């Protein structure tokens, strides 16, 4: 198994790129944002609990996402690997992921970090709001809050993987295909 994290601030293109990478490299794409949005859309107990938190651009509690990810990893035995998107977002989530993977005798190979300028992030999210209808993309203040939460709570995860020599920055500026080619090259180098 070869497992990757795709990392970067809101609007860095994690979702778009991980779907393409999963299909190219036969990996299972696990996005906590997508899973949580599905819960909200279905108005499950969990969905109702997290809806407001997501709308404000805050993080949902660690135990919720940790359990969701552990269940998905358990329910996909024999896969060639996973690409984690939007998870881990805190150092506690990173530790929990390591434990979940260790039980399966596997680990994270690399953290692919998409580097994008701040102004470009906000532009992309405002543009996405017009198509996606995502509540947390509509308002510039909420977007700025998500970027702030990212800086405070999520950026420390970078040092966690740097210490393990798993950090791999990739230029996330440019068009979708151009960025995909850079990421694919990085992944291919790790798999071979
Ligand atoms: P973004 O494009 O902002 O990175 P995501 O789709 O990854 O968006 O996540 C949307 C929202 O879902 C986050 O702002 C947060 O409220 C919640 N969320 C997603 N993943 C996590 C996680 N691992 N931990 C806590 N909250 C999460």
Tab-separated table of C-alpha atoms and ligand atoms in Angstrom:
chain	number	residue	atom	x	y	z
A	1	UNK	CA	0.000	0.000	0.000
A	2	UNK	CA	1.115	3.540	-0.728
A	3	UNK	CA	-0.771	6.280	1.092
A	4	UNK	CA	-0.624	10.012	0.493
A	5	UNK	CA	-1.901	13.158	2.097
A	6	UNK	CA	-2.837	16.098	-0.034
A	7	UNK	CA	-2.390	19.221	1.983
A	8	UNK	CA	-2.860	22.951	1.645
A	9	UNK	CA	-5.109	25.846	2.636
A	10	UNK	CA	-8.786	26.116	1.623
A	11	UNK	CA	-8.900	26.810	-2.116
A	12	UNK	CA	-5.529	25.227	-2.830
A	13	UNK	CA	-7.117	22.614	-5.100
A	14	UNK	CA	-6.882	19.533	-2.873
A	15	UNK	CA	-10.304	18.177	-3.855
A	16	UNK	CA	-9.908	18.684	-7.608
A	17	UNK	CA	-6.433	17.211	-7.715
A	18	UNK	CA	-7.055	14.256	-5.407
A	19	UNK	CA	-9.977	13.001	-7.490
A	20	UNK	CA	-7.721	13.027	-10.564
A	21	UNK	CA	-4.782	11.444	-8.724
A	22	UNK	CA	-6.956	8.705	-7.221
A	23	UNK	CA	-8.155	7.675	-10.653
A	24	UNK	CA	-4.675	7.865	-12.248
A	25	UNK	CA	-2.939	5.843	-9.505
A	26	UNK	CA	-5.805	3.582	-8.436
A	27	UNK	CA	-6.012	4.988	-4.924
A	28	UNK	CA	-9.085	5.429	-2.756
A	29	UNK	CA	-9.912	9.101	-2.270
A	30	UNK	CA	-11.071	9.944	1.264
A	31	UNK	CA	-12.256	13.522	1.801
A	32	UNK	CA	-13.571	14.396	5.252
A	33	UNK	CA	-15.140	17.573	3.801
A	34	UNK	CA	-17.142	15.491	1.274
A	35	UNK	CA	-18.154	12.951	3.941
A	36	UNK	CA	-19.336	15.703	6.275
A	37	UNK	CA	-21.254	17.483	3.492
A	38	UNK	CA	-22.995	14.157	2.704
A	39	UNK	CA	-24.044	13.882	6.368
A	40	UNK	CA	-25.401	17.439	6.302
A	41	UNK	CA	-27.276	16.853	3.028
A	42	UNK	CA	-28.864	13.687	4.455
A	43	UNK	CA	-29.653	15.533	7.707
A	44	UNK	CA	-28.365	12.659	9.838
A	45	UNK	CA	-27.811	13.185	13.583
A	46	UNK	CA	-24.154	13.839	12.848
A	47	UNK	CA	-25.035	16.133	9.938
A	48	UNK	CA	-27.232	18.277	12.153
A	49	UNK	CA	-24.502	18.475	14.757
A	50	UNK	CA	-21.795	19.673	12.339
A	51	UNK	CA	-23.817	21.902	9.997
A	52	UNK	CA	-23.395	25.144	11.951
A	53	UNK	CA	-19.717	24.496	12.658
A	54	UNK	CA	-19.016	24.033	8.952
A	55	UNK	CA	-21.022	27.092	7.967
A	56	UNK	CA	-18.868	29.212	10.257
A	57	UNK	CA	-15.687	27.725	8.836
A	58	UNK	CA	-14.637	26.154	12.150
A	59	UNK	CA	-13.288	22.618	12.576
A	60	UNK	CA	-15.613	19.803	13.588
A	61	UNK	CA	-14.405	17.858	16.669
A	62	UNK	CA	-11.409	15.562	16.155
A	63	UNK	CA	-13.180	12.417	17.418
A	64	UNK	CA	-15.879	12.784	14.724
A	65	UNK	CA	-13.487	12.882	11.770
A	66	UNK	CA	-11.061	10.371	13.267
A	67	UNK	CA	-13.854	7.817	13.564
A	68	UNK	CA	-15.132	8.514	10.038
A	69	UNK	CA	-11.681	7.948	8.556
A	70	UNK	CA	-11.017	4.804	10.607
A	71	UNK	CA	-14.302	3.292	9.383
A	72	UNK	CA	-13.457	4.011	5.734
A	73	UNK	CA	-9.963	2.576	6.045
A	74	UNK	CA	-11.421	-0.558	7.685
A	75	UNK	CA	-14.066	-0.980	5.025
A	76	UNK	CA	-11.545	-0.948	2.150
A	77	UNK	CA	-9.214	-3.889	2.791
A	78	UNK	CA	-6.894	-4.893	-0.015
A	79	UNK	CA	-6.798	-1.472	-1.662
A	80	UNK	CA	-3.590	-0.236	-3.272
A	81	UNK	CA	-3.606	2.812	-1.043
A	82	UNK	CA	-5.448	5.928	0.052
A	83	UNK	CA	-5.256	9.593	-0.729
A	84	UNK	CA	-6.397	11.626	2.267
A	85	UNK	CA	-7.871	15.027	1.434
A	86	UNK	CA	-8.706	17.570	4.139
A	87	UNK	CA	-7.496	15.180	6.829
A	88	UNK	CA	-5.565	15.395	9.142
A	89	UNK	CA	-6.299	19.008	10.023
A	90	UNK	CA	-4.873	18.929	13.568
A	91	UNK	CA	-1.839	17.257	15.105
A	92	UNK	CA	-4.146	14.968	17.135
A	93	UNK	CA	-5.797	13.853	13.885
A	94	UNK	CA	-2.333	13.160	12.411
A	95	UNK	CA	-1.414	10.965	15.390
A	96	UNK	CA	-4.725	9.098	15.151
A	97	UNK	CA	-4.192	8.509	11.423
A	98	UNK	CA	-0.741	7.056	12.060
A	99	UNK	CA	-2.278	4.647	14.589
A	100	UNK	CA	-5.103	3.642	12.250
A	101	UNK	CA	-2.624	2.896	9.455
A	102	UNK	CA	-0.143	1.145	11.764
A	103	UNK	CA	-2.838	-1.394	12.670
A	104	UNK	CA	-2.967	-2.217	8.930
A	105	UNK	CA	0.840	-2.430	8.800
A	106	UNK	CA	1.065	0.629	6.614
A	107	UNK	CA	1.811	4.354	6.895
A	108	UNK	CA	1.805	7.695	5.060
A	109	UNK	CA	4.437	7.817	2.302
A	110	UNK	CA	4.345	11.552	1.576
A	111	UNK	CA	2.494	14.730	2.370
A	112	UNK	CA	1.979	16.608	-0.884
A	113	UNK	CA	1.741	20.267	0.018
A	114	UNK	CA	0.026	22.527	-2.535
A	115	UNK	CA	1.554	25.982	-2.348
A	116	UNK	CA	-0.764	28.799	-3.465
A	117	UNK	CA	-0.651	32.570	-2.855
A	118	UNK	CA	-3.246	34.031	-0.451
A	119	UNK	CA	-4.895	36.316	-3.021
A	120	UNK	CA	-5.339	33.436	-5.447
A	121	UNK	CA	-6.980	31.301	-2.697
A	122	UNK	CA	-9.662	33.879	-1.986
A	123	UNK	CA	-10.297	34.430	-5.723
A	124	UNK	CA	-10.744	30.705	-6.344
A	125	UNK	CA	-13.153	30.255	-3.417
A	126	UNK	CA	-15.283	33.229	-4.405
A	127	UNK	CA	-15.453	31.851	-7.957
A	128	UNK	CA	-16.256	28.326	-6.671
A	129	UNK	CA	-19.145	29.667	-4.582
A	130	UNK	CA	-20.926	30.646	-7.786
A	131	UNK	CA	-20.958	27.028	-8.995
A	132	UNK	CA	-20.789	24.859	-5.856
A	133	UNK	CA	-23.353	26.724	-3.769
A	134	UNK	CA	-21.285	25.788	-0.700
A	135	UNK	CA	-22.440	27.856	2.263
A	136	UNK	CA	-18.866	28.279	3.513
A	137	UNK	CA	-17.672	29.705	0.160
A	138	UNK	CA	-20.253	32.471	-0.094
A	139	UNK	CA	-18.921	35.042	2.296
A	140	UNK	CA	-15.422	36.536	2.216
A	141	UNK	CA	-15.377	36.786	6.043
A	142	UNK	CA	-16.055	33.040	6.355
A	143	UNK	CA	-13.371	32.300	3.761
A	144	UNK	CA	-10.898	34.442	5.713
A	145	UNK	CA	-11.919	32.604	8.913
A	146	UNK	CA	-11.236	29.226	7.276
A	147	UNK	CA	-7.797	30.446	6.209
A	148	UNK	CA	-7.180	31.726	9.773
A	149	UNK	CA	-8.258	28.362	11.283
A	150	UNK	CA	-5.946	26.673	8.772
A	151	UNK	CA	-2.993	28.825	9.893
A	152	UNK	CA	-3.663	28.294	13.610
A	153	UNK	CA	-4.734	24.670	13.844
A	154	UNK	CA	-3.740	22.957	10.618
A	155	UNK	CA	-0.333	24.387	9.705
A	156	UNK	CA	1.295	22.688	12.752
A	157	UNK	CA	0.542	19.377	11.006
A	158	UNK	CA	3.232	20.328	8.460
A	159	UNK	CA	6.018	20.130	11.079
A	160	UNK	CA	4.663	16.764	12.195
A	161	UNK	CA	5.342	15.290	8.733
A	162	UNK	CA	8.506	17.333	8.166
A	163	UNK	CA	10.015	15.601	11.201
A	164	UNK	CA	9.254	12.271	9.554
A	165	UNK	CA	10.832	13.445	6.261
A	166	UNK	CA	7.514	13.109	4.446
A	167	UNK	CA	6.959	16.722	3.446
A	168	UNK	CA	6.906	17.388	-0.310
A	169	UNK	CA	5.936	20.896	-1.476
A	170	UNK	CA	4.413	21.256	-4.959
A	171	UNK	CA	3.685	24.506	-6.783
A	172	UNK	CA	-0.118	24.867	-6.762
A	173	UNK	CA	-0.281	27.942	-9.005
A	174	UNK	CA	-1.295	27.602	-12.652
A	175	UNK	CA	-3.946	25.616	-14.496
A	176	UNK	CA	-5.449	22.320	-13.307
A	177	UNK	CA	-3.568	20.105	-15.802
A	178	UNK	CA	-0.263	21.794	-15.144
A	179	UNK	CA	-0.594	21.242	-11.370
A	180	UNK	CA	-1.830	17.670	-11.929
A	181	UNK	CA	1.309	16.908	-13.967
A	182	UNK	CA	3.543	18.198	-11.173
A	183	UNK	CA	1.691	16.102	-8.565
A	184	UNK	CA	1.640	12.995	-10.757
A	185	UNK	CA	5.384	13.201	-11.211
A	186	UNK	CA	5.873	13.481	-7.442
A	187	UNK	CA	3.580	10.507	-6.782
A	188	UNK	CA	5.109	8.346	-9.494
A	189	UNK	CA	8.557	8.936	-7.974
A	190	UNK	CA	7.263	7.685	-4.592
A	191	UNK	CA	5.461	4.635	-5.933
A	192	UNK	CA	8.393	3.424	-8.079
B	1	LIG	P1	-11.736	23.377	2.151
B	1	LIG	O1	-11.951	23.558	0.692
B	1	LIG	O2	-12.135	24.584	2.918
B	1	LIG	O3	-10.413	22.843	2.511
B	1	LIG	P2	-13.155	20.902	3.001
B	1	LIG	O4	-14.159	20.411	2.039
B	1	LIG	O5	-11.918	20.094	3.174
B	1	LIG	O6	-12.859	22.385	2.592
B	1	LIG	O7	-13.828	21.102	4.460
B	1	LIG	C1	-14.967	21.891	4.640
B	1	LIG	C2	-15.269	22.027	6.143
B	1	LIG	O8	-15.514	20.719	6.701
B	1	LIG	C3	-14.171	22.614	7.006
B	1	LIG	O9	-14.161	24.023	7.015
B	1	LIG	C4	-14.517	22.013	8.384
B	1	LIG	O10	-15.601	22.685	8.984
B	1	LIG	C5	-14.999	20.616	8.026
B	1	LIG	N1	-13.890	19.618	8.014
B	1	LIG	C6	-13.450	18.914	6.937
B	1	LIG	N2	-12.449	18.090	7.272
B	1	LIG	C7	-12.227	18.277	8.595
B	1	LIG	C8	-11.303	17.726	9.533
B	1	LIG	N3	-10.382	16.819	9.175
B	1	LIG	N4	-11.366	18.149	10.817
B	1	LIG	C9	-12.270	19.040	11.214
B	1	LIG	N5	-13.167	19.621	10.376
B	1	LIG	C10	-13.160	19.245	9.079
